[in-house]
């Protein structure tokens, strides 16, 4: 039997091939291809940086996975498998780019015309996906997970699926296309970085400048593989100075950020 | 007591003299006084000499003696692993 084609992804410039392990696992192919619609890459004939075997089944079914795979992702339900896959692809990409990119835990929103991007930095599980869903219809969806900045200041998009909690309390991985989020242009630059401080009960978002050393320390906390970078604090400081400083934004609800983001990205109307 | 600064993996100093430092996996923001203390302790220095040099740079403390003020800074930097005590021998 001919081997089925892998699903080919590009995550922060990392080529990741997903191999669906068997006939049952093949049933998730349409789900994966739809959810990862903005990360699919064409077959260029090159070897991928990472291969993941994807198994829909009980953990014991992992035995049937490809021994050449770098890692096996297995779950008993398609919903759980999709959730794990999102985590594993991110972990794989971040691991490969460790030391090469400044990778901030951030939601990224870009001006669709110019590529100027605002990175909203916050720890995992504090509302970055909600911000992307709320503000990403107007501003191009760059990422809800990792703001990946190259040493020359360019930003790599990582438009992964967004994890959305449904009425049944299940997490569903949804494509930015399915959610109607705007496309960013190909060339992205970091125009601003805001450190988010979500405070329940705040009735209006407030933005204030953060001193350089405090900004660097706070960004360091939200940087993956910080110590793999050469002179990491110096690199963060250069990024902060290049964009003219970092702000802290206190807010309670994603909608409160809309006027601030609209004004910053220059599209208020 | 003689102390010496830890080997810093990276440091960024702000215009107000404060700095952010990396030692191993740990990132700390330290005051202008502590930043100066680390610089003065690049080579081993006694706490007394360190206090005198800091007083030259920042003036006498508003409250308490130079020795007391230096002791507080040194204890804080020792606790954060940014200074180490040099033992004889």
Short mmCIF file of N, CA, C and O in Angstrom, two decimals, chain B residues 2-3 8 13 17 20 27 29-30 33-35 42 45 47 50-53 55-56 60 66 68 82:
data_model
loop_
_atom_site.label_atom_id
_atom_site.label_comp_id
_atom_site.label_asym_id
_atom_site.label_seq_id
_atom_site.Cartn_x
_atom_site.Cartn_y
_atom_site.Cartn_z
N UNK B 2 35.25 39.78 52.73
CA UNK B 2 35.63 40.14 51.36
C UNK B 2 34.64 39.49 50.40
O UNK B 2 34.27 38.33 50.57
N UNK B 3 34.22 40.25 49.43
CA UNK B 3 33.23 39.74 48.48
C UNK B 3 33.72 39.94 47.05
O UNK B 3 34.60 40.77 46.80
N UNK B 8 28.53 37.54 35.57
CA UNK B 8 27.21 37.84 34.99
C UNK B 8 27.17 37.30 33.56
O UNK B 8 28.10 37.51 32.78
N UNK B 13 22.26 48.07 31.62
CA UNK B 13 22.21 49.16 32.59
C UNK B 13 21.37 50.30 32.01
O UNK B 13 21.56 50.70 30.86
N UNK B 17 20.93 54.23 36.19
CA UNK B 17 21.91 53.45 36.94
C UNK B 17 21.42 52.08 37.36
O UNK B 17 22.23 51.23 37.74
N UNK B 20 19.43 45.27 34.87
CA UNK B 20 18.84 43.94 34.88
C UNK B 20 19.98 42.98 34.55
O UNK B 20 20.75 43.22 33.62
N UNK B 27 16.97 36.01 36.37
CA UNK B 27 16.98 37.41 35.94
C UNK B 27 16.60 38.26 37.14
O UNK B 27 15.61 37.98 37.83
N UNK B 29 16.33 42.48 38.63
CA UNK B 29 16.49 43.93 38.48
C UNK B 29 17.10 44.44 39.77
O UNK B 29 16.60 44.13 40.86
N UNK B 30 18.17 45.20 39.67
CA UNK B 30 18.84 45.70 40.87
C UNK B 30 18.99 47.22 40.82
O UNK B 30 19.00 47.82 39.75
N UNK B 33 22.56 51.52 43.28
CA UNK B 33 23.58 51.26 44.29
C UNK B 33 24.13 49.83 44.15
O UNK B 33 25.35 49.61 44.16
N UNK B 34 23.22 48.87 43.96
CA UNK B 34 23.65 47.48 43.81
C UNK B 34 24.42 47.28 42.51
O UNK B 34 25.39 46.52 42.45
N UNK B 35 23.99 47.99 41.45
CA UNK B 35 24.70 47.90 40.17
C UNK B 35 26.14 48.39 40.33
O UNK B 35 27.09 47.76 39.85
N UNK B 42 34.09 43.60 40.96
CA UNK B 42 34.56 42.71 39.88
C UNK B 42 35.81 41.96 40.32
O UNK B 42 36.03 40.81 39.95
N UNK B 45 36.90 42.55 47.03
CA UNK B 45 36.99 43.81 47.75
C UNK B 45 36.39 43.59 49.14
O UNK B 45 35.43 42.83 49.29
N UNK B 47 34.26 44.53 52.50
CA UNK B 47 33.00 45.26 52.68
C UNK B 47 33.28 46.70 53.08
O UNK B 47 32.57 47.63 52.65
N UNK B 50 34.34 48.57 50.00
CA UNK B 50 33.17 48.71 49.13
C UNK B 50 32.27 49.84 49.65
O UNK B 50 31.80 50.69 48.87
N UNK B 51 32.06 49.88 50.96
CA UNK B 51 31.24 50.93 51.56
C UNK B 51 31.81 52.30 51.29
O UNK B 51 31.08 53.24 50.93
N UNK B 52 33.13 52.43 51.45
CA UNK B 52 33.77 53.74 51.21
C UNK B 52 33.60 54.17 49.75
O UNK B 52 33.30 55.32 49.45
N UNK B 53 33.82 53.22 48.84
CA UNK B 53 33.70 53.56 47.41
C UNK B 53 32.26 53.94 47.04
O UNK B 53 32.03 54.85 46.25
N UNK B 55 30.09 55.23 49.12
CA UNK B 55 29.82 56.55 49.73
C UNK B 55 30.40 57.66 48.87
O UNK B 55 29.82 58.74 48.74
N UNK B 56 31.58 57.38 48.25
CA UNK B 56 32.17 58.37 47.34
C UNK B 56 31.24 58.65 46.16
O UNK B 56 31.11 59.78 45.69
N UNK B 60 26.93 59.98 51.69
CA UNK B 60 26.62 59.27 52.95
C UNK B 60 25.13 58.92 52.97
O UNK B 60 24.30 59.67 52.45
N UNK B 66 27.49 54.16 56.94
CA UNK B 66 27.89 53.57 55.65
C UNK B 66 27.98 52.05 55.80
O UNK B 66 27.54 51.29 54.92
N UNK B 68 26.36 50.07 57.81
CA UNK B 68 25.02 49.44 57.86
C UNK B 68 24.38 49.40 56.46
O UNK B 68 23.83 48.38 56.05
N UNK B 82 24.42 37.12 43.47
CA UNK B 82 25.12 38.06 42.60
C UNK B 82 26.48 38.46 43.17
O UNK B 82 27.34 38.97 42.45
#
